[in-house]
mmCIF file of C-alpha atoms in Angstrom:
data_model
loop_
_atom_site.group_PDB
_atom_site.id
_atom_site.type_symbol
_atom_site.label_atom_id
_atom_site.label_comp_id
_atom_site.label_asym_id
_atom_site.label_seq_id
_atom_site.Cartn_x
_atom_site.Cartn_y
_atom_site.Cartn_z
ATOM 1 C CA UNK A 1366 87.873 82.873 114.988
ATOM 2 C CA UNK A 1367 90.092 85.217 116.684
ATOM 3 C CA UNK A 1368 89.450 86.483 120.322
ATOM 4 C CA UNK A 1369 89.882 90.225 118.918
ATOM 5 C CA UNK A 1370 86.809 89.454 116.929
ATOM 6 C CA UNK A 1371 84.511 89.572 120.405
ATOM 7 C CA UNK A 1372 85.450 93.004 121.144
ATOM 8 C CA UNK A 1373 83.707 96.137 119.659
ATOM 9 C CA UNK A 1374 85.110 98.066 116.759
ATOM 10 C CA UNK A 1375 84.236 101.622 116.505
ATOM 11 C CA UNK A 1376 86.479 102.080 113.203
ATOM 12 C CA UNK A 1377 87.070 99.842 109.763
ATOM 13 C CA UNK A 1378 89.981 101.128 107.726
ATOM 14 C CA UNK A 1379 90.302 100.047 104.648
ATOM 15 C CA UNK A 1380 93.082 99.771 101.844
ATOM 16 C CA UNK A 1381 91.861 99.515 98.321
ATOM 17 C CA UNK A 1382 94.026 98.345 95.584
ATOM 18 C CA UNK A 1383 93.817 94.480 96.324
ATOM 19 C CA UNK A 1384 92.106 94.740 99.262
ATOM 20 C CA UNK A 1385 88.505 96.215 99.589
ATOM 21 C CA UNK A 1386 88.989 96.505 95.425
ATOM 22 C CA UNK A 1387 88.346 93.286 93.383
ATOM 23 C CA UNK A 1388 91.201 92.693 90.656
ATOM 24 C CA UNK A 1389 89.744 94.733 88.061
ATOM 25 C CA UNK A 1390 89.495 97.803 90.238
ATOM 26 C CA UNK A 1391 86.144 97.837 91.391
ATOM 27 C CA UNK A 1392 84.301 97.743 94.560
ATOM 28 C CA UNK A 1393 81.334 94.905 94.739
ATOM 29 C CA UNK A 1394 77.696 95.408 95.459
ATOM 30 C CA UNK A 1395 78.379 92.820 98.459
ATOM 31 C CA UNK A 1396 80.717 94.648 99.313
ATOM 32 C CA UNK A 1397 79.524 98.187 99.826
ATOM 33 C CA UNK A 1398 76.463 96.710 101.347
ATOM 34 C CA UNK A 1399 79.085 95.536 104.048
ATOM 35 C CA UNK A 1400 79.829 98.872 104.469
ATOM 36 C CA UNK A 1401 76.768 100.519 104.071
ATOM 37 C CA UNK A 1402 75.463 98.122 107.205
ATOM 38 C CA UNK A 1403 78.748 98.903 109.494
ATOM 39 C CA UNK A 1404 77.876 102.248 109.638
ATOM 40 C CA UNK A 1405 74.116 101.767 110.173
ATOM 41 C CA UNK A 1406 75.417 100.288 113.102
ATOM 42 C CA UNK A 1407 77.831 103.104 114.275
ATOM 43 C CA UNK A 1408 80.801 101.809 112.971
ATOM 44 C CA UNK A 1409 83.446 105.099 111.444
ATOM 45 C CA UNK A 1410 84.451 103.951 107.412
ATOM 46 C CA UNK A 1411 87.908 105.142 106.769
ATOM 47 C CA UNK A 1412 89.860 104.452 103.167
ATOM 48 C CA UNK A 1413 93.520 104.270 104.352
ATOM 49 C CA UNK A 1414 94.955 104.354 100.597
ATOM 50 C CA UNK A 1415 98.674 104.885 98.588
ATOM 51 C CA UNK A 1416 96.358 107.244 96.317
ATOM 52 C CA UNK A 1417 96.669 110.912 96.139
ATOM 53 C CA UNK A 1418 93.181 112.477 96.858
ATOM 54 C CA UNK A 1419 92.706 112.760 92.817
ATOM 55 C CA UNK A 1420 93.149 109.400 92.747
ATOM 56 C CA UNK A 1421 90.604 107.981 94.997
ATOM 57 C CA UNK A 1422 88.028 106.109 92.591
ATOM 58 C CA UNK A 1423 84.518 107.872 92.915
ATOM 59 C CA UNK A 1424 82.605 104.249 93.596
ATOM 60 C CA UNK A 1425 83.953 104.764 97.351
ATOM 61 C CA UNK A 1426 83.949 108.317 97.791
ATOM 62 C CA UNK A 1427 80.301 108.548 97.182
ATOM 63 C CA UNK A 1428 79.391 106.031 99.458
ATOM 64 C CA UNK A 1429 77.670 107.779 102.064
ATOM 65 C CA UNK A 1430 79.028 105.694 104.817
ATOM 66 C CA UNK A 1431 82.621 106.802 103.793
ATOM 67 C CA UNK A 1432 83.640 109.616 105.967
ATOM 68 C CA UNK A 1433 87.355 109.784 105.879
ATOM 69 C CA UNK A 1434 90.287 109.376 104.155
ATOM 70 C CA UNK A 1435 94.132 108.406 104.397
ATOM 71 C CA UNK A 1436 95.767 109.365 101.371
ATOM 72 C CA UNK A 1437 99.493 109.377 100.118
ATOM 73 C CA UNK A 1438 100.644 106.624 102.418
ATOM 74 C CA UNK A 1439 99.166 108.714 105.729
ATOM 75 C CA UNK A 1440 100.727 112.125 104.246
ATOM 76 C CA UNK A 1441 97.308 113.426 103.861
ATOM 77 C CA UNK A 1442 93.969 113.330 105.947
ATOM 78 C CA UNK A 1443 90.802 114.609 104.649
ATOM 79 C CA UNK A 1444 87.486 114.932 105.220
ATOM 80 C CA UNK A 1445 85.557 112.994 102.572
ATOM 81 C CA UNK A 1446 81.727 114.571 103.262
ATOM 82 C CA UNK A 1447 83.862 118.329 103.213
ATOM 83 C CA UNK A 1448 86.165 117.438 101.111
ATOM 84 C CA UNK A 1449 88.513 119.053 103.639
ATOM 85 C CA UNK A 1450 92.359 118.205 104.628
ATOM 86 C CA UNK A 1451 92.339 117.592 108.344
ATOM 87 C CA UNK A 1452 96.609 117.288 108.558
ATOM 88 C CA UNK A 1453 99.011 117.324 105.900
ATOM 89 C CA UNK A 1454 102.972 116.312 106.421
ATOM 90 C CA UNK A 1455 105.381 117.379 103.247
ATOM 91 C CA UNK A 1456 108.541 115.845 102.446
ATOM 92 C CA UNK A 1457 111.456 118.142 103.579
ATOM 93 C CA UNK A 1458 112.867 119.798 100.698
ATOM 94 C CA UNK A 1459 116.234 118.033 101.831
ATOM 95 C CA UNK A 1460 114.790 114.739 101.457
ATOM 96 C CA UNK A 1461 113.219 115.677 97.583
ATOM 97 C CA UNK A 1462 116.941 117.003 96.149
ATOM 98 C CA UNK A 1463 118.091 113.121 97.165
ATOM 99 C CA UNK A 1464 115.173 111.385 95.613
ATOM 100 C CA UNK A 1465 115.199 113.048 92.704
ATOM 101 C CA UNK A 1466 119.256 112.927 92.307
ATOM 102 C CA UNK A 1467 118.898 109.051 93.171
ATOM 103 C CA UNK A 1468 116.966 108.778 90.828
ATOM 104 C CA UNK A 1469 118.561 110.702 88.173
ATOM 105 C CA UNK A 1470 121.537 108.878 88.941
ATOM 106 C CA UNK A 1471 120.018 105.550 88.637
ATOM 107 C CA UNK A 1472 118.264 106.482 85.397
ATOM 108 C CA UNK A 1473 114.585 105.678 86.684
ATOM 109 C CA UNK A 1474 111.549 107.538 86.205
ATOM 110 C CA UNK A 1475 109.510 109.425 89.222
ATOM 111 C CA UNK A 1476 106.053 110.445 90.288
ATOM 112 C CA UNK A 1477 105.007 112.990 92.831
ATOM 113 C CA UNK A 1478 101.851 114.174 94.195
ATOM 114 C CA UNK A 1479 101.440 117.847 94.813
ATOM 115 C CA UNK A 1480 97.925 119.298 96.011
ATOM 116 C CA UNK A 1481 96.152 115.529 95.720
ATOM 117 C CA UNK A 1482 97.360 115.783 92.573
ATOM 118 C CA UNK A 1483 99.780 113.082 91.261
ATOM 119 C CA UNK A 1484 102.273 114.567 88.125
ATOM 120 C CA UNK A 1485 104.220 112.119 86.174
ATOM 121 C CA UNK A 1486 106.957 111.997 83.200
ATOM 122 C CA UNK A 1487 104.958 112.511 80.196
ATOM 123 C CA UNK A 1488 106.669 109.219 78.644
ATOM 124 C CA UNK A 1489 105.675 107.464 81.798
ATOM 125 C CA UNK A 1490 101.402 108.766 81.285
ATOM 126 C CA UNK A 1491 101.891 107.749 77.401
ATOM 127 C CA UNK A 1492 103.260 104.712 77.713
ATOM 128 C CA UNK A 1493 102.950 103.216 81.547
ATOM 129 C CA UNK A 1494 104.029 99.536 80.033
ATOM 130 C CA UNK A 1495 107.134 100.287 78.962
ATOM 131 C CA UNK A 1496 108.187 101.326 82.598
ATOM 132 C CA UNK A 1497 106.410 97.620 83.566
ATOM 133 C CA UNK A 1498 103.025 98.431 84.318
ATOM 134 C CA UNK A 1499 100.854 95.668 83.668
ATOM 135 C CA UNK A 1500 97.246 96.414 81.720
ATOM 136 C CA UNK A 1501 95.063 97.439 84.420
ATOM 137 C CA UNK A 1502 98.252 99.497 86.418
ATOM 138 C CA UNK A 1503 98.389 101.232 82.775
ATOM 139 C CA UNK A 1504 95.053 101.994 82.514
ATOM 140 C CA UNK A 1505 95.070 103.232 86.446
ATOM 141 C CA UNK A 1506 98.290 105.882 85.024
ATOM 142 C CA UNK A 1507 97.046 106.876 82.131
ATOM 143 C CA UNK A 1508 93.510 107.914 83.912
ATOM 144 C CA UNK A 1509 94.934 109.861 87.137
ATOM 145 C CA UNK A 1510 98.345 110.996 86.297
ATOM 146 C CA UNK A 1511 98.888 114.680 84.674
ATOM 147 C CA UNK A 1512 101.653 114.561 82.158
ATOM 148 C CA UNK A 1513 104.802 117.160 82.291
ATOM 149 C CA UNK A 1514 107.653 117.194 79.738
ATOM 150 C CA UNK A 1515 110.114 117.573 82.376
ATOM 151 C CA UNK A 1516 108.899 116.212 85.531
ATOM 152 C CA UNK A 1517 112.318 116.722 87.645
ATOM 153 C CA UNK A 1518 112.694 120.278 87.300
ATOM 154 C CA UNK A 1519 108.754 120.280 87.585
ATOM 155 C CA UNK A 1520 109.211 118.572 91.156
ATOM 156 C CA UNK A 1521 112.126 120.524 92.479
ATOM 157 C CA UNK A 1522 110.266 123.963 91.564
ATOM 158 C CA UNK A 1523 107.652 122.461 93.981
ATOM 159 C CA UNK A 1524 109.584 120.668 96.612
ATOM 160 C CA UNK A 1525 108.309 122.509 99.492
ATOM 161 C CA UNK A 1526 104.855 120.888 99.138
ATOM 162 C CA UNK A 1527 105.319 117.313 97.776
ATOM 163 C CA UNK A 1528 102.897 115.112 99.725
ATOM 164 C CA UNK A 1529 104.893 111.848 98.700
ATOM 165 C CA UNK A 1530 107.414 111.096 95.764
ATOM 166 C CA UNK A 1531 107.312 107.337 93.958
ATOM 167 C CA UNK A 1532 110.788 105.552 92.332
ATOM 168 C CA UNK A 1533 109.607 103.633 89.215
ATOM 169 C CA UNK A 1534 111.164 100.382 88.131
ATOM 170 C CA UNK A 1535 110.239 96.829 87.037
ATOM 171 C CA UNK A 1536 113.712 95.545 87.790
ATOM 172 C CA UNK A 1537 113.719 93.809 91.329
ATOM 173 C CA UNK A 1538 117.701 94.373 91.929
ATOM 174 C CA UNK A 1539 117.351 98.379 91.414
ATOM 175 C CA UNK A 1540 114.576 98.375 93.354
ATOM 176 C CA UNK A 1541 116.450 97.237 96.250
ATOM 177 C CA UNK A 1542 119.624 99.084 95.219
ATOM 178 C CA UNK A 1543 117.665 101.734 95.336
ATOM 179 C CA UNK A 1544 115.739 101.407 98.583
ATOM 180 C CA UNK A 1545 119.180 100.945 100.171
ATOM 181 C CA UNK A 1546 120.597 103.996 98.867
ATOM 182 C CA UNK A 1547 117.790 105.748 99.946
ATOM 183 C CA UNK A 1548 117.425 104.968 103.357
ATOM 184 C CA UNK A 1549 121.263 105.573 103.380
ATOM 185 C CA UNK A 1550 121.132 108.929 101.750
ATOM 186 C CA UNK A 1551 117.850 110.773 102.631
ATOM 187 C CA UNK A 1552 117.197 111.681 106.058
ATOM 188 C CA UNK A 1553 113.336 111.494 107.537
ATOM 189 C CA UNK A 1554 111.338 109.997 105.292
ATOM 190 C CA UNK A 1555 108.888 107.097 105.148
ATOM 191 C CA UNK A 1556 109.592 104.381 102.387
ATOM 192 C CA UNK A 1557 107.738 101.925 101.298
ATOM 193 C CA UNK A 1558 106.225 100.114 98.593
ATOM 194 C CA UNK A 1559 102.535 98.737 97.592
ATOM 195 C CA UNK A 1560 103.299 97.362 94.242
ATOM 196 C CA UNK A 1561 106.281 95.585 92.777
ATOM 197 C CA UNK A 1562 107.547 98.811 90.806
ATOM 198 C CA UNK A 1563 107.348 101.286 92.908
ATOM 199 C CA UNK A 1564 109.368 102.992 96.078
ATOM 200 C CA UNK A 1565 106.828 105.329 97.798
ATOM 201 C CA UNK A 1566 108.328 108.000 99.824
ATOM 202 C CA UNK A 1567 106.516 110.563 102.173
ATOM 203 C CA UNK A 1568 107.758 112.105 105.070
ATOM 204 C CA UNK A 1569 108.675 110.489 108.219
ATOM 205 C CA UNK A 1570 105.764 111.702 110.087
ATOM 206 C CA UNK A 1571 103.718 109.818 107.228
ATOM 207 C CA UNK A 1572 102.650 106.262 107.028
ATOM 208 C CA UNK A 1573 98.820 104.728 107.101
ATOM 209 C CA UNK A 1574 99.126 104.216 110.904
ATOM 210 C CA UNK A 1575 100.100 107.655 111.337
ATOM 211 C CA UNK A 1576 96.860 109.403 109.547
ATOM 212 C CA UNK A 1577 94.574 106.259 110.787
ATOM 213 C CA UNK A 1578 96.016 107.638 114.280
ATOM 214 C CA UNK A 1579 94.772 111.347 113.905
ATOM 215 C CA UNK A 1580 91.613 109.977 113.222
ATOM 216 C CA UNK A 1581 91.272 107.636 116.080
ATOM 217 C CA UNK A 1582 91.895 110.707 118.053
ATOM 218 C CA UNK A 1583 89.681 112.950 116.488
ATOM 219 C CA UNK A 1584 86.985 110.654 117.020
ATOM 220 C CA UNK A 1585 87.619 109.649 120.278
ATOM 221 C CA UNK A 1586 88.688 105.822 119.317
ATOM 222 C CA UNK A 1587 90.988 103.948 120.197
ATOM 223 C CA UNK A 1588 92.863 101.652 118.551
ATOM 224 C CA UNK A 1589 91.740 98.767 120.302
ATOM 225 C CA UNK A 1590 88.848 99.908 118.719
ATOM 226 C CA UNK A 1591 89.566 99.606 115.435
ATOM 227 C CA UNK A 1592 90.182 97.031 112.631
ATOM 228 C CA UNK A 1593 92.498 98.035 109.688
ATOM 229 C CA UNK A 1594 92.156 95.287 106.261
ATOM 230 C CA UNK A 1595 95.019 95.302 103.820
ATOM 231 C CA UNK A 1596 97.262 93.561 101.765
ATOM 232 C CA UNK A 1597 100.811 95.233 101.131
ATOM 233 C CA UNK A 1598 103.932 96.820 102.504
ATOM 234 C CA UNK A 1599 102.036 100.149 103.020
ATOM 235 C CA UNK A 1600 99.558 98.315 105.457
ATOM 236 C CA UNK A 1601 101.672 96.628 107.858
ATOM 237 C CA UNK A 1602 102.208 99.921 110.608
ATOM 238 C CA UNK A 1603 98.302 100.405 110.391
ATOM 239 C CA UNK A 1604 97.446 96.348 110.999
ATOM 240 C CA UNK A 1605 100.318 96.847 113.987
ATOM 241 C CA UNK A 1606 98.421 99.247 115.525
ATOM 242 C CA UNK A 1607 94.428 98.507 114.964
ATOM 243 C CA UNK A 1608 93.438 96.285 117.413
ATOM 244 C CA UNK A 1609 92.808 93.739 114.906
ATOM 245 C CA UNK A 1610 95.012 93.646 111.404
ATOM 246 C CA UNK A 1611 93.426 91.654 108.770
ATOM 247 C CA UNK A 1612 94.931 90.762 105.506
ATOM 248 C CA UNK A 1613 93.558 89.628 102.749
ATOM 249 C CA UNK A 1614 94.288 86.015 101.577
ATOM 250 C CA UNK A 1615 95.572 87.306 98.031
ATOM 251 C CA UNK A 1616 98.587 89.659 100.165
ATOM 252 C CA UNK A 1617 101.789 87.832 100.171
ATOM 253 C CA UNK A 1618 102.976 85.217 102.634
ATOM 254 C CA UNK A 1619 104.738 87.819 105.125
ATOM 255 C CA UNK A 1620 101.791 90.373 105.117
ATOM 256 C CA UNK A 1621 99.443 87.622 106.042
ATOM 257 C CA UNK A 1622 101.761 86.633 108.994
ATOM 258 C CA UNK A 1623 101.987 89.501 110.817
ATOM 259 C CA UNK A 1624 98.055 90.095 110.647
ATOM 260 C CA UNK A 1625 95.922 88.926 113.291
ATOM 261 C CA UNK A 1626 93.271 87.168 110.809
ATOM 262 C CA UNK A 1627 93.498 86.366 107.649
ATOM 263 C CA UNK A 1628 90.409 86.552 105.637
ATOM 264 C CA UNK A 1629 88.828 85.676 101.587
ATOM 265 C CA UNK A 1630 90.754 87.235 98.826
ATOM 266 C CA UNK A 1631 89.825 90.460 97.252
ATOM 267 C CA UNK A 1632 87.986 88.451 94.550
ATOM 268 C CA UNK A 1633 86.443 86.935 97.267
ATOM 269 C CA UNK A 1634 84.490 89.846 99.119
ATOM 270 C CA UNK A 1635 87.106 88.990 101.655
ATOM 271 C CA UNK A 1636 86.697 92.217 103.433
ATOM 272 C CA UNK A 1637 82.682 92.582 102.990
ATOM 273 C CA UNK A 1638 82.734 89.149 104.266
ATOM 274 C CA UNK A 1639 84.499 89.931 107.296
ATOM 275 C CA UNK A 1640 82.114 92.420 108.133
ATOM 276 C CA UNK A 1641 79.444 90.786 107.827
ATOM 277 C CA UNK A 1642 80.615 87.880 110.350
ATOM 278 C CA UNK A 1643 81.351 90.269 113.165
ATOM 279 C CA UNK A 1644 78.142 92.093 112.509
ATOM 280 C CA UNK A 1645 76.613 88.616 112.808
ATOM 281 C CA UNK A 1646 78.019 88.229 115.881
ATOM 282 C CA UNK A 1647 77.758 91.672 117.909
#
């Protein structure tokens, strides 16, 4: 077991989608018991999600133990209990004229959140798989997105306060075509990715680590004092900078490198599990 684990934690942040979620999106008994018992024992619950606010599935949020938030890749912070945003960053409105003409140009389909809100193509909301959503992604779309007819001139009428804008595309090539053109073309912003078709841009004051940061600080943590579970792309700045990452055994090979412990899959309780060892042994 790691060294880290012998310190005290004051803070558990959490990703969801394939991480503190199970495969078929939901959060197990085991689990939330985990959670439930952390904060008995004065341990701060934060979700630290890609999700817009809207987004957020209700199973967590009315946990009583879940006090925070990180939403929109870190663009967001709220308040869960007040249902209150604590600090908001929004994309320049330099940075969402490149997106969206990138993406124009490249023919792909886009996504933005706006209020907590995420809008979407209404081809995209009708029909998720043909864009290369698998069943449950589909299902996840279809339930959270609201549908405009023209979602481009939609965005750009709202650029100014566009918490994060998503690229959509199954094909692997584009995807890094496009994440090289944009990190070419489009000055401060945050890009990343949690799933395999989409590019997920915020601002640059954005990212997981960033909002998981604010809170530290508004709490009076540190981030020695906290331990940050995930399993993607979007994780990796907030496992950096807890004072112990853990990933998830189902995140790929590269994720579970750079994390200080590595523990059960998603399917597996793996984060409930880990709580409930260090508990055990504090």
């Amino acid at each position: 077991m790691n060294d880290k684990k012998t310190q005290r934690f004051r803070l558990l942040a959490l990703d969801l989608d394939g991480t503190a979620l199970r495969s078929d999106g939901s959060l197990s008994e085991d689990c939330k018991e985990a959670l439930l018992s952390s904060h008995e024992a004065g341990l701060h619950i934060v979700v630290a999600s890609g999700r817009s606010w809207t987004s957020l599935p209700e199973e967590v949020l009315s946990l009583p133990c879940v006090e925070y938030a990180v939403t929109s890749n870190g663009a967001v912070v709220y308040d869960v209990k007040h249902q209150k945003q604590l600090q908001a960053f929004y994309l320049k409105e330099e940075a969402v004229e490149g997106l969206l003409r990138i993406a124009e140009e490249a023919g792909v389909m886009v996504e933005g959140f706006l209020n907590g809100t995420p809008y979407a193509g209404r081809d995209y909301v009708e029909n998720p798989e043909k864009f290369g959503a698998d069943p449950r992604a589909a299902a996840y779309v279809r339930r959270t997105r609201r549908p405009v007819e023209d979602i481009f001139s939609f965005l750009r009428l709202r650029r100014a306060k566009l918490e994060s804008l998503d690229l959509i595309t199954c094909d692997p090539m584009k995807r890094e075509q496009l994440r090289t053109r944009i990190l070419e073309e489009v000055q401060e912003i945050y890009l990343t990715s949690a799933t395999p078709m989409l590019l997920e841009v915020s601002d640059a004051r954005g990212g997981k680590a960033s909002g998981l940061r604010f809170l530290a600080a508004y709490l009076g943590v540190s981030g020695e004092e906290t331990a940050a579970f995930g399993n993607a792309e979007n994780d990796l700045d907030m496992m950096e900078w807890a004072g112990c990452g853990v990933a998830v055994a189902n995140a790929p090979e590269d994720v579970r490198a750079l994390a200080d412990e590595v523990t059960e899959s998603n399917d597996e309780d793996g984060v409930g599990r880990w709580i409930r060892r260090y508990l055990k042994e504090t």
